[in-house]
Coordinates of N, CA and C in Angstrom, one line a residue:
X28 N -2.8 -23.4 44.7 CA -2.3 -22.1 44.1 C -3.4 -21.5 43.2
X29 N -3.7 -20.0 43.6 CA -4.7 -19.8 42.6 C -4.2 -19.9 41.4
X30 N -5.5 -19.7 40.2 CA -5.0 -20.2 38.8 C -4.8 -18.2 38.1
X31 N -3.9 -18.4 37.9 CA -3.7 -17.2 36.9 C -4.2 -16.8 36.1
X32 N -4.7 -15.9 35.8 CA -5.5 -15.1 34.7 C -5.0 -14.0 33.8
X33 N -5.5 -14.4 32.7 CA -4.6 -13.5 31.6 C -5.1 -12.7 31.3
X34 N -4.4 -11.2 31.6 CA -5.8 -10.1 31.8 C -5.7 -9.9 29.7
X35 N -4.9 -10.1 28.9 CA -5.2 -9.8 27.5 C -6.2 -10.7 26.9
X36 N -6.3 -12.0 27.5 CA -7.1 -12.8 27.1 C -8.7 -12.6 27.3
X37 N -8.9 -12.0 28.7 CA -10.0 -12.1 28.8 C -10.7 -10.7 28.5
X38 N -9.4 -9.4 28.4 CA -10.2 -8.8 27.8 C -10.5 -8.7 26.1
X39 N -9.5 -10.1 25.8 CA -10.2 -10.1 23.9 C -11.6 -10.8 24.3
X40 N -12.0 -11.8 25.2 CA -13.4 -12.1 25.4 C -13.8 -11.0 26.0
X41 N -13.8 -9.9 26.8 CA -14.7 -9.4 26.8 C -15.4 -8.4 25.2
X42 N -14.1 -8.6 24.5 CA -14.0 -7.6 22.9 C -14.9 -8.3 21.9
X43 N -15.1 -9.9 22.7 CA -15.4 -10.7 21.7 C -17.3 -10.5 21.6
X44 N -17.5 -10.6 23.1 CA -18.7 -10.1 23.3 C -19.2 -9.0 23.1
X45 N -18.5 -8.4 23.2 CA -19.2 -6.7 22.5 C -19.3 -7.0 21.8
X46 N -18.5 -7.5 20.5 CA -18.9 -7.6 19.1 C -20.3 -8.0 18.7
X47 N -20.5 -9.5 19.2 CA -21.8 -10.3 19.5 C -23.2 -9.4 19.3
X48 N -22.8 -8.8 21.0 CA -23.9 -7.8 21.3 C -24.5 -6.9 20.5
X49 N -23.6 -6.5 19.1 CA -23.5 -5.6 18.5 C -23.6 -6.3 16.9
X50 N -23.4 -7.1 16.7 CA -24.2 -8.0 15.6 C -25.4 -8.5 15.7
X51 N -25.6 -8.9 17.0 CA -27.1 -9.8 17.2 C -28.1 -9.3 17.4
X52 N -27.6 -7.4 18.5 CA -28.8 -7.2 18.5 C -28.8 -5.3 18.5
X53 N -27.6 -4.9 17.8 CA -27.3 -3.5 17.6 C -27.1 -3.1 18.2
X54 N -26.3 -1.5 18.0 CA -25.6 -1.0 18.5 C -26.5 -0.3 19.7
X55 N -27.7 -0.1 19.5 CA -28.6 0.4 20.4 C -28.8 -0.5 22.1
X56 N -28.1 -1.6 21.8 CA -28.4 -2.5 23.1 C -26.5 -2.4 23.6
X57 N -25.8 -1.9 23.4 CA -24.4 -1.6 23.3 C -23.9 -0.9 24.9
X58 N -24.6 -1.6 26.0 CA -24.2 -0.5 27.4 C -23.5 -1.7 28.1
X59 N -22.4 -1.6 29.1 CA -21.7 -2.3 29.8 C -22.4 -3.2 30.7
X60 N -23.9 -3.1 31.0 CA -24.3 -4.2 31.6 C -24.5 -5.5 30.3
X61 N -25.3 -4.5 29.4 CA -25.3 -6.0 28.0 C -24.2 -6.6 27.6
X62 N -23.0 -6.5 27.6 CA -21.7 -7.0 27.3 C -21.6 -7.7 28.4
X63 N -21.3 -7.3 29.7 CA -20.9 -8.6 30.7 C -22.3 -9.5 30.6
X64 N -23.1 -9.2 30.7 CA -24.4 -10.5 30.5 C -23.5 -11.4 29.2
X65 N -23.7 -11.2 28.3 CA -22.8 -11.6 27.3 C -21.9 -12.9 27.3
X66 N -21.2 -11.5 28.2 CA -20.1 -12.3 28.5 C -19.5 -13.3 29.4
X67 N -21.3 -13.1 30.4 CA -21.1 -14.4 31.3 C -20.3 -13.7 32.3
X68 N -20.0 -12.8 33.0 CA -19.6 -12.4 33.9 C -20.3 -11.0 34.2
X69 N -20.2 -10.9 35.7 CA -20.9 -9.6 36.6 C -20.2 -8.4 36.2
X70 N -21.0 -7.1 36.1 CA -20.7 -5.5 35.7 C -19.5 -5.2 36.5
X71 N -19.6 -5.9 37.8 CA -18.2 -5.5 38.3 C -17.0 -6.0 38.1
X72 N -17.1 -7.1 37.3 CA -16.1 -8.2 36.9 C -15.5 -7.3 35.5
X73 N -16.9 -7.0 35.0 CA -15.8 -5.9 33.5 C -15.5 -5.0 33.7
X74 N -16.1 -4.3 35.0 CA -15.7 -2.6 35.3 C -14.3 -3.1 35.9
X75 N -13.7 -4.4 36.3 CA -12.2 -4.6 36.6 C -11.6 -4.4 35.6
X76 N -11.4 -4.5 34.1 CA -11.3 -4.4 33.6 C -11.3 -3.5 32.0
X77 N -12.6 -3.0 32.9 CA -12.6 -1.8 31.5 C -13.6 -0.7 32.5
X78 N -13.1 0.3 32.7 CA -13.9 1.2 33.7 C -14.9 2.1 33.2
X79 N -14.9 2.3 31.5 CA -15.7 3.3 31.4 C -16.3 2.3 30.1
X80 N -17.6 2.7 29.0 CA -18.0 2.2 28.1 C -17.0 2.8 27.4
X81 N -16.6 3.7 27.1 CA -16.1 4.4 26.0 C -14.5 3.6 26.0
X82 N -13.9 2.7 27.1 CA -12.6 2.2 27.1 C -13.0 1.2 26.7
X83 N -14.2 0.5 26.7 CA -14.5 -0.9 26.6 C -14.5 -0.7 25.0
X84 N -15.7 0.1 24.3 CA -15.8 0.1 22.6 C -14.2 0.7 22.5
X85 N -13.2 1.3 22.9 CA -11.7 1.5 21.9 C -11.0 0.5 22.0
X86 N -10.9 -0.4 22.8 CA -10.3 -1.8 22.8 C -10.9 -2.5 21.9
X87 N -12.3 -2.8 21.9 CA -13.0 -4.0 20.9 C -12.6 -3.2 19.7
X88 N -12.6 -2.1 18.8 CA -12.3 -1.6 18.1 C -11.0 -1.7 17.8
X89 N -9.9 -1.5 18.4 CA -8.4 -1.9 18.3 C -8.5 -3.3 18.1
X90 N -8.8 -4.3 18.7 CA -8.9 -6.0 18.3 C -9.5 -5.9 17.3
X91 N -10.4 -5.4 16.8 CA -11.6 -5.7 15.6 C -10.4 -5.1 14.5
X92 N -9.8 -4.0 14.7 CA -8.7 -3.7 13.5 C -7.3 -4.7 13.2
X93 N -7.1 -5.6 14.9 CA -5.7 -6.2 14.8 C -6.4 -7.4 14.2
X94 N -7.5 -7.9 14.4 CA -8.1 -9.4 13.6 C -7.6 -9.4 12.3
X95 N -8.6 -8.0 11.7 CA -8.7 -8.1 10.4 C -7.4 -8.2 9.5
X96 N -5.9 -7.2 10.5 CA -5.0 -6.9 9.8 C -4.4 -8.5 9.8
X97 N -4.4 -9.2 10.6 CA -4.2 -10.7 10.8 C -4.6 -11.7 9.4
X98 N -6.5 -11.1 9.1 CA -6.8 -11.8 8.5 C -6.2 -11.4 6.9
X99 N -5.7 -10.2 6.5 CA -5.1 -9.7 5.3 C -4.0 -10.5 5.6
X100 N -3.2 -10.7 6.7 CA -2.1 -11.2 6.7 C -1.8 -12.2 6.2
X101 N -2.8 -13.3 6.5 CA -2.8 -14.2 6.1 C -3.7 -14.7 4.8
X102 N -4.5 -14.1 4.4 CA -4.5 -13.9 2.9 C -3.1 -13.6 2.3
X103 N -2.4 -13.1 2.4 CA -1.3 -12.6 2.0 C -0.2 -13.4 1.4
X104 N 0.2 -14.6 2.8 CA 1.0 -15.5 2.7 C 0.3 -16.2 1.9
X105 N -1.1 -16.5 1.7 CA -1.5 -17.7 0.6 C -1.0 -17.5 -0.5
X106 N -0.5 -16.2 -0.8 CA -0.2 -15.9 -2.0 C 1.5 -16.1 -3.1
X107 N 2.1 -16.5 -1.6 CA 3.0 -17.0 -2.0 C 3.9 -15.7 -1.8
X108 N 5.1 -16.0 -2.3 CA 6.3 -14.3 -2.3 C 6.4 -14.0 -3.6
X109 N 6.4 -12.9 -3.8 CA 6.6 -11.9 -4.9 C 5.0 -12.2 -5.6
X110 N 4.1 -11.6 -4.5 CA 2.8 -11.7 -5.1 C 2.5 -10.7 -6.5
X111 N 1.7 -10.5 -7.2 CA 1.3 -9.7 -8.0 C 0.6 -8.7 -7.5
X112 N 0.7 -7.3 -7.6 CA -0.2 -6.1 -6.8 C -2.0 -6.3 -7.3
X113 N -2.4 -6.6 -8.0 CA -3.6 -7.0 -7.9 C -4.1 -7.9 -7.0
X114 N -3.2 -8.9 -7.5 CA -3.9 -10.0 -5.5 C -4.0 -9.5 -4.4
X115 N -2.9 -8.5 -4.3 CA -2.6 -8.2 -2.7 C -3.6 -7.5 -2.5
X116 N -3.9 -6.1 -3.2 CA -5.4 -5.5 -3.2 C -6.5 -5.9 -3.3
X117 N -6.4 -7.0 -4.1 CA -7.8 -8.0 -4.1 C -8.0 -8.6 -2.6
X118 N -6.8 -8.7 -1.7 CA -7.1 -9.6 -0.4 C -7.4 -8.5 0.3
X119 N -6.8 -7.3 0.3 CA -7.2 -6.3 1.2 C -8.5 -5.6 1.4
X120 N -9.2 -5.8 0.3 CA -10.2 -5.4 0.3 C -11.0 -6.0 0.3
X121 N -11.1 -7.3 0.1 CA -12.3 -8.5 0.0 C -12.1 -8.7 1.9
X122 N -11.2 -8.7 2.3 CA -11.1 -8.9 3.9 C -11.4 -7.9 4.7
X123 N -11.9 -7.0 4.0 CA -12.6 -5.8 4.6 C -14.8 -5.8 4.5
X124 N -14.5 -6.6 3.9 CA -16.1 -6.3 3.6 C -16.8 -7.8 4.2
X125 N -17.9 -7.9 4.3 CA -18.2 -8.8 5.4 C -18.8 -10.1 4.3
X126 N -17.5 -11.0 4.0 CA -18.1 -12.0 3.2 C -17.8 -13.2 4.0
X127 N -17.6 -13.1 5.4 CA -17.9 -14.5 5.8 C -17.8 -14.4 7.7
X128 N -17.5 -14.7 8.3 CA -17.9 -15.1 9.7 C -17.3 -13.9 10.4
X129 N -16.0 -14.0 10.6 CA -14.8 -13.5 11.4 C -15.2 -12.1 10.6
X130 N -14.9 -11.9 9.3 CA -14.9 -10.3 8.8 C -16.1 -9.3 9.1
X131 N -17.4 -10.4 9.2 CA -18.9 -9.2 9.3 C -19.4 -9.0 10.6
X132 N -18.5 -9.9 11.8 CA -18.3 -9.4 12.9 C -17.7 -8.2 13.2
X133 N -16.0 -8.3 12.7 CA -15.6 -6.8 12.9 C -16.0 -5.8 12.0
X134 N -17.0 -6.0 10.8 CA -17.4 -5.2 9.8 C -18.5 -4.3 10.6
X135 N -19.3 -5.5 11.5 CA -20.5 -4.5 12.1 C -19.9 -3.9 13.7
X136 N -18.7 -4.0 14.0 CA -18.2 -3.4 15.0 C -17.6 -1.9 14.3
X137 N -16.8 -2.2 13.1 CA -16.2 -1.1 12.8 C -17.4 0.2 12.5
X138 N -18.9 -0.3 11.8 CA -19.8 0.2 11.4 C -20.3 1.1 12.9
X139 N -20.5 0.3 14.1 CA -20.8 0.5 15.2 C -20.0 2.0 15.8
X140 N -18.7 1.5 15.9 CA -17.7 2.8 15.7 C -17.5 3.8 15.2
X141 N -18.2 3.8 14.2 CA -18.3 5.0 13.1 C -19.6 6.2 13.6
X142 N -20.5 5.2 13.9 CA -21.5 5.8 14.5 C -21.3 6.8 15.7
X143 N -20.4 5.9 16.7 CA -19.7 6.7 17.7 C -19.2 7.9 17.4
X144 N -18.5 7.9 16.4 CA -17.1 8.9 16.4 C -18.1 10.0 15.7
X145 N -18.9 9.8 15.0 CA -19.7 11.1 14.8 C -19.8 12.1 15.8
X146 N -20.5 11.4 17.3 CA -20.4 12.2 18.5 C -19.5 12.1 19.5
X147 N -18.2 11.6 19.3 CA -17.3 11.8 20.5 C -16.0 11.8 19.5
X148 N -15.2 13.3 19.8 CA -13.8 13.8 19.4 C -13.0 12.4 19.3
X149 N -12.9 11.9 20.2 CA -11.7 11.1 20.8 C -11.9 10.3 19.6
X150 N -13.4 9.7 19.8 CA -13.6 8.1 18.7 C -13.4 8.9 17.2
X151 N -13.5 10.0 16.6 CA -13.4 10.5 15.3 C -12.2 10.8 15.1
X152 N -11.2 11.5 16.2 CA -9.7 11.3 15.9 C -8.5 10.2 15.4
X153 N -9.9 9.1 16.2 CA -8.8 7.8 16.0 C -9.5 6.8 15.0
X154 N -11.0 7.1 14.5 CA -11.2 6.3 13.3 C -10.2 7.3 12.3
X155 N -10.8 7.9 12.0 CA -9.9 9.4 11.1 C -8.6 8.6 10.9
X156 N -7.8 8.4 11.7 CA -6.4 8.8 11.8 C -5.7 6.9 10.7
X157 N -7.1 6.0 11.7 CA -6.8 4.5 11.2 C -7.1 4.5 9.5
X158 N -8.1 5.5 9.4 CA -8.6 5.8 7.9 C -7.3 6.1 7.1
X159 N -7.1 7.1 7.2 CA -6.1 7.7 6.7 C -4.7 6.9 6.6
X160 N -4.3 6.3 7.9 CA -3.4 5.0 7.0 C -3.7 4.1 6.4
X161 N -5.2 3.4 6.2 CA -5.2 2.9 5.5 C -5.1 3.2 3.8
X162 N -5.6 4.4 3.7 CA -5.2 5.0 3.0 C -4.0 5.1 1.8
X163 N -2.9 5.9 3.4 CA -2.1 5.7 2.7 C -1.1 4.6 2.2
X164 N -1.6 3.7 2.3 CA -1.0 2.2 2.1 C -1.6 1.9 1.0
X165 N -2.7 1.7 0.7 CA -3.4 1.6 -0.8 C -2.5 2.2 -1.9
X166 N -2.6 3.6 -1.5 CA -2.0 4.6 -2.2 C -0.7 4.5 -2.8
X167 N 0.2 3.7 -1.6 CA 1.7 3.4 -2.0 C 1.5 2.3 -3.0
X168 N 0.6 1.2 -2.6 CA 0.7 0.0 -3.2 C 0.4 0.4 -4.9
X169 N -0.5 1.5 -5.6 CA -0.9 1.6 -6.6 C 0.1 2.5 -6.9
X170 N 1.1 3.2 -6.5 CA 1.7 4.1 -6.7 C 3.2 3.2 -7.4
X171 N 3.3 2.2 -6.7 CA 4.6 1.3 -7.0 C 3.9 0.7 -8.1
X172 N 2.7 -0.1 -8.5 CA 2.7 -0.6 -9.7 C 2.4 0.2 -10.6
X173 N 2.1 1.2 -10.5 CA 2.4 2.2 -11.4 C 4.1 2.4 -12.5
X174 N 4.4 2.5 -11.0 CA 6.1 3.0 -11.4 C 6.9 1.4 -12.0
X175 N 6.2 0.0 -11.6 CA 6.8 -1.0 -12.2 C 6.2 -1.8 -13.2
X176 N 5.1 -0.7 -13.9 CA 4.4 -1.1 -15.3 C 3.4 -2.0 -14.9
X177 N 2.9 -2.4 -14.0 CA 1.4 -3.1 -13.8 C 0.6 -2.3 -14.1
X178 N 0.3 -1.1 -14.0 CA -1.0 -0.1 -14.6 C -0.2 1.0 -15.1
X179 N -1.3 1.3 -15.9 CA -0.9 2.3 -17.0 C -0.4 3.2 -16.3
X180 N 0.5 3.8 -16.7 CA 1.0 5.7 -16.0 C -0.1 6.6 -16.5
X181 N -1.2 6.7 -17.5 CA -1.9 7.8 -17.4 C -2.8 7.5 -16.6
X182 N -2.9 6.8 -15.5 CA -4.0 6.4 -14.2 C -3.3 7.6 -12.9
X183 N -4.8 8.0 -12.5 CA -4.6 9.3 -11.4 C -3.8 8.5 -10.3
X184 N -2.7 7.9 -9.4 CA -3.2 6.9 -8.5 C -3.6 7.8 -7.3
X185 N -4.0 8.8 -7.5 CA -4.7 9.5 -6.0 C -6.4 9.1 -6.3
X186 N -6.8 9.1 -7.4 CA -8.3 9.2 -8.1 C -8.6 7.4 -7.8
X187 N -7.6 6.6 -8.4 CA -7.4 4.9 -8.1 C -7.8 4.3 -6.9
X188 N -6.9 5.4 -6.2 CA -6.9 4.9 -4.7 C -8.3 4.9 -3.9
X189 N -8.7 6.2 -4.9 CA -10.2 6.7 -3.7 C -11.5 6.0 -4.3
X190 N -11.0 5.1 -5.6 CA -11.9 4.2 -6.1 C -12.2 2.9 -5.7
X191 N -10.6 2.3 -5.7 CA -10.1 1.4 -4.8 C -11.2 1.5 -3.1
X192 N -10.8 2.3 -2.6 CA -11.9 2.2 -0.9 C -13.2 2.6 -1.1
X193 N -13.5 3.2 -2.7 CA -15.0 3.3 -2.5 C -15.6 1.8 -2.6
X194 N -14.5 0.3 -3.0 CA -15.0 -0.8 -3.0 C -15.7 -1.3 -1.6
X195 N -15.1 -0.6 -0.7 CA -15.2 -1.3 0.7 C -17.0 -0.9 0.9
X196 N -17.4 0.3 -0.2 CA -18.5 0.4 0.6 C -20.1 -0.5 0.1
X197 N -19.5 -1.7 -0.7 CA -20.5 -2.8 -1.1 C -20.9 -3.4 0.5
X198 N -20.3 -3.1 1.5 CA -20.8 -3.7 2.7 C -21.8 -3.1 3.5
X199 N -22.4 -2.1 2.9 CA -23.8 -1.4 3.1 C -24.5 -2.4 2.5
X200 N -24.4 -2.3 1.2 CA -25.5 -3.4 0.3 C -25.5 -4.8 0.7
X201 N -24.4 -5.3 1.0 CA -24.4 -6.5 1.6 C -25.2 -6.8 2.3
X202 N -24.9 -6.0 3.3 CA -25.7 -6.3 5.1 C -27.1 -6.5 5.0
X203 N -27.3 -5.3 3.7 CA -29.3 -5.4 3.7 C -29.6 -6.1 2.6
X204 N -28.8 -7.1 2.0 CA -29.2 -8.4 1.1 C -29.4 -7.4 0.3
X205 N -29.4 -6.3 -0.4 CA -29.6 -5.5 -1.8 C -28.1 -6.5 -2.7
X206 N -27.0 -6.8 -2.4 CA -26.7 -7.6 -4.0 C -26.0 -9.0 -2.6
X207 N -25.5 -9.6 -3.7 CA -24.8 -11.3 -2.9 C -23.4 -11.0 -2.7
X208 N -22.9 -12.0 -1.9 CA -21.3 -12.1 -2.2 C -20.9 -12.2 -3.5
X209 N -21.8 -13.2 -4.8 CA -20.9 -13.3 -5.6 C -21.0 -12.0 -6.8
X210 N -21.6 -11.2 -6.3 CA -21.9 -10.4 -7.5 C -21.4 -9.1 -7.1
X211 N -20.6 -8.8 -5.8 CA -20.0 -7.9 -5.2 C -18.0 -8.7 -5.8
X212 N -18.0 -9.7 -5.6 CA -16.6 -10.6 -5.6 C -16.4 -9.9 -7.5
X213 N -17.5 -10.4 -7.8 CA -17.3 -9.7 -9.6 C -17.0 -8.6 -10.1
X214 N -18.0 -7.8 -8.9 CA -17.7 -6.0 -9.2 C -15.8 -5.8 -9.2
X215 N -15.5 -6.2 -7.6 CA -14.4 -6.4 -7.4 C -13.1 -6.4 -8.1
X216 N -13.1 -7.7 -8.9 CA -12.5 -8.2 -10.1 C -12.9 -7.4 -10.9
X217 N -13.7 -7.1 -11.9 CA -14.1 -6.2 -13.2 C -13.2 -4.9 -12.8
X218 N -13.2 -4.2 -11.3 CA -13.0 -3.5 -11.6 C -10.9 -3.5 -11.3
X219 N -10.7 -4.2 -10.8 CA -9.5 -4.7 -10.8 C -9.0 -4.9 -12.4
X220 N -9.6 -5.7 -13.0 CA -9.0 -6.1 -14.2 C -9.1 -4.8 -15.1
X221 N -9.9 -4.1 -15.1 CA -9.5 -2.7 -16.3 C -8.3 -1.7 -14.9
X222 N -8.4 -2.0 -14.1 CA -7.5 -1.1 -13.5 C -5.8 -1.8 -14.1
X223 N -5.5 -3.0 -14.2 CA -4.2 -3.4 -14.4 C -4.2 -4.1 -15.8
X224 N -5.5 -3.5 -16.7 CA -5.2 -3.8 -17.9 C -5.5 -5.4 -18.3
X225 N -6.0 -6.2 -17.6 CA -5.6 -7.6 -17.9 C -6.9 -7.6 -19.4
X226 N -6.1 -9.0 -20.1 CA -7.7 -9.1 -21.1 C -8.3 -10.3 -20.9
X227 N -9.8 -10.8 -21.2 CA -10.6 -11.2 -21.2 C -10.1 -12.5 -20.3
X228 N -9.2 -13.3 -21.3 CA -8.8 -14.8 -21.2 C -7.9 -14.9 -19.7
X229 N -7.4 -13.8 -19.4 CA -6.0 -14.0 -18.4 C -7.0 -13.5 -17.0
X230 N -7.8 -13.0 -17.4 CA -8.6 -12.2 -16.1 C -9.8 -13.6 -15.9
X231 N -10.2 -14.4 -16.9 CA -11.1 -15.5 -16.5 C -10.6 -16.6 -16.0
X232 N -9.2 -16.9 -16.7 CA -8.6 -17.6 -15.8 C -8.4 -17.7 -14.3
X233 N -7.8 -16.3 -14.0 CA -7.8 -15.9 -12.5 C -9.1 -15.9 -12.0
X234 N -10.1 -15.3 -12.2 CA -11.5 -15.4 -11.7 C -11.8 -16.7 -11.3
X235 N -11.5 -17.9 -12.1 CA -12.0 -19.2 -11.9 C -10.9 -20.0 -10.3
X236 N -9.8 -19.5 -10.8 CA -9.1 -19.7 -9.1 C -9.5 -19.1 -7.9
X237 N -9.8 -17.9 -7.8 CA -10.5 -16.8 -7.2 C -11.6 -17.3 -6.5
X238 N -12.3 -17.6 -7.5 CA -13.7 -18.5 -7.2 C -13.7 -19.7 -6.0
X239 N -12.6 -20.3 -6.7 CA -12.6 -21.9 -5.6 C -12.2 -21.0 -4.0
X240 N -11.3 -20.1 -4.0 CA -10.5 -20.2 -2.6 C -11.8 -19.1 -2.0
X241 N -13.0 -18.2 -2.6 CA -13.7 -17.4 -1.9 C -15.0 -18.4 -1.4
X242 N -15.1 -19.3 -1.8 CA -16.2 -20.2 -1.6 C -16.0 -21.0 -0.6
X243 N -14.3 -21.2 -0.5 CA -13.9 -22.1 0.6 C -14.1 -21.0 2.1
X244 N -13.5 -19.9 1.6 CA -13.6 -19.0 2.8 C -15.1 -18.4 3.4
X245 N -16.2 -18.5 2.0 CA -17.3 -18.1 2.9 C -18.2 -19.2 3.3
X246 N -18.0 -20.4 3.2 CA -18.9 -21.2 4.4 C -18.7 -21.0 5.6
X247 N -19.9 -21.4 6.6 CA -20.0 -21.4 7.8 C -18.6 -21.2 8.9
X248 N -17.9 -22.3 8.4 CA -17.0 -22.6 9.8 C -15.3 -22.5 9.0
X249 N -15.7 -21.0 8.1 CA -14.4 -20.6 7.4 C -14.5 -19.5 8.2
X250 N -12.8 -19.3 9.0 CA -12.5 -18.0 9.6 C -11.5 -17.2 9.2

């Protein structure tokens, strides 16, 4: 009996290899023959599968967004229930920037995408649109600790929020070794802790737990 094939599976390997292609050797080497090479399978084996380049990068891009939201997810639960709104933001955004295996693959796929969408409508409609709810979820989340006394009320939370995602953009500096993980993880916190007020002692303490579980996650064979 032939063996069945899982067409979602293989096209997250095919998503998987794009990514590869696109960390190891840029987005400049990014054409449907370098992906199936990749991928260990013939052009016509991916054109079963994905018919045009531009369907092949919106799928890897849709997985590279469902990973990451996975990977917040599960930050998330580490946190226990009835997390505090700083943690939660602290995981959303540290799982956005490329501090360890799994994240700076889809960090330099999403980066890859961006480049796209400059020149094609479609790819700028639908980064745009992913933007913007991320957005507006930040927004909510600073907007409720607002309203339940975690940060001051005379904080903008529209001004917050757009400070908040200007954190995401230490993953420029990252990529080109201009600062380290740990001195990006600090910015992070510093700027967390005057945002929700914490003082010196209560913000070092956390910093020092902080520390253990980000060290665990950026070794090698932490996904």
């Amino acid at each position: 009996m032939p063996k069945q094939v899982d067409h979602r599976e293989r096209r997250e390997t095919i998503a998987r290899a794009l990514w590869r292609v696109v960390e190891q050797r840029g987005v400049a080497h990014l054409s449907m023959r370098e992906v199936a090479q990749e991928a260990g399978i013939s052009l016509g084996q991916l054109q079963h599968y994905f018919t045009s380049r531009e369907a092949l990068l919106s799928f890897a891009m849709d997985f590279a967004s469902e990973q990451a939201a996975l990977r917040v997810g599960r930050g998330l639960e580490e946190l226990g229930d009835r997390p505090h709104p700083r943690d939660v933001l602290r995981v959303m955004i540290t799982e956005m920037l490329p501090l360890h295996t799994d994240a700076r693959a889809t960090s330099r796929m999403s980066a890859a995408f961006v480049l796209e969408a400059l020149h094609n409508e479609n790819f700028h409609a639908k980064v745009r649109g992913g933007m913007l709810q991320g957005r507006v979820l930040v927004e909510q989340l600073v907007r409720q600790a607002i309203a339940d006394g975690y940060i001051s009320p005379d904080r903008d939370p529209v001004a917050e929020t757009n400070l908040l995602l200007a954190l995401t953009g230490f993953t420029t500096l990252l990529e080109l070794d201009v600062v380290g993980p740990r001195e990006v993880l600090t910015a992070v916190d510093r700027y967390l802790d005057g945002l929700f007020g914490r003082d010196d002692e209560s913000a070092g303490a956390g910093h020092e737990r902080r520390k253990a579980t980000d060290e665990g996650r950026s070794r090698p064979d932490a996904t």
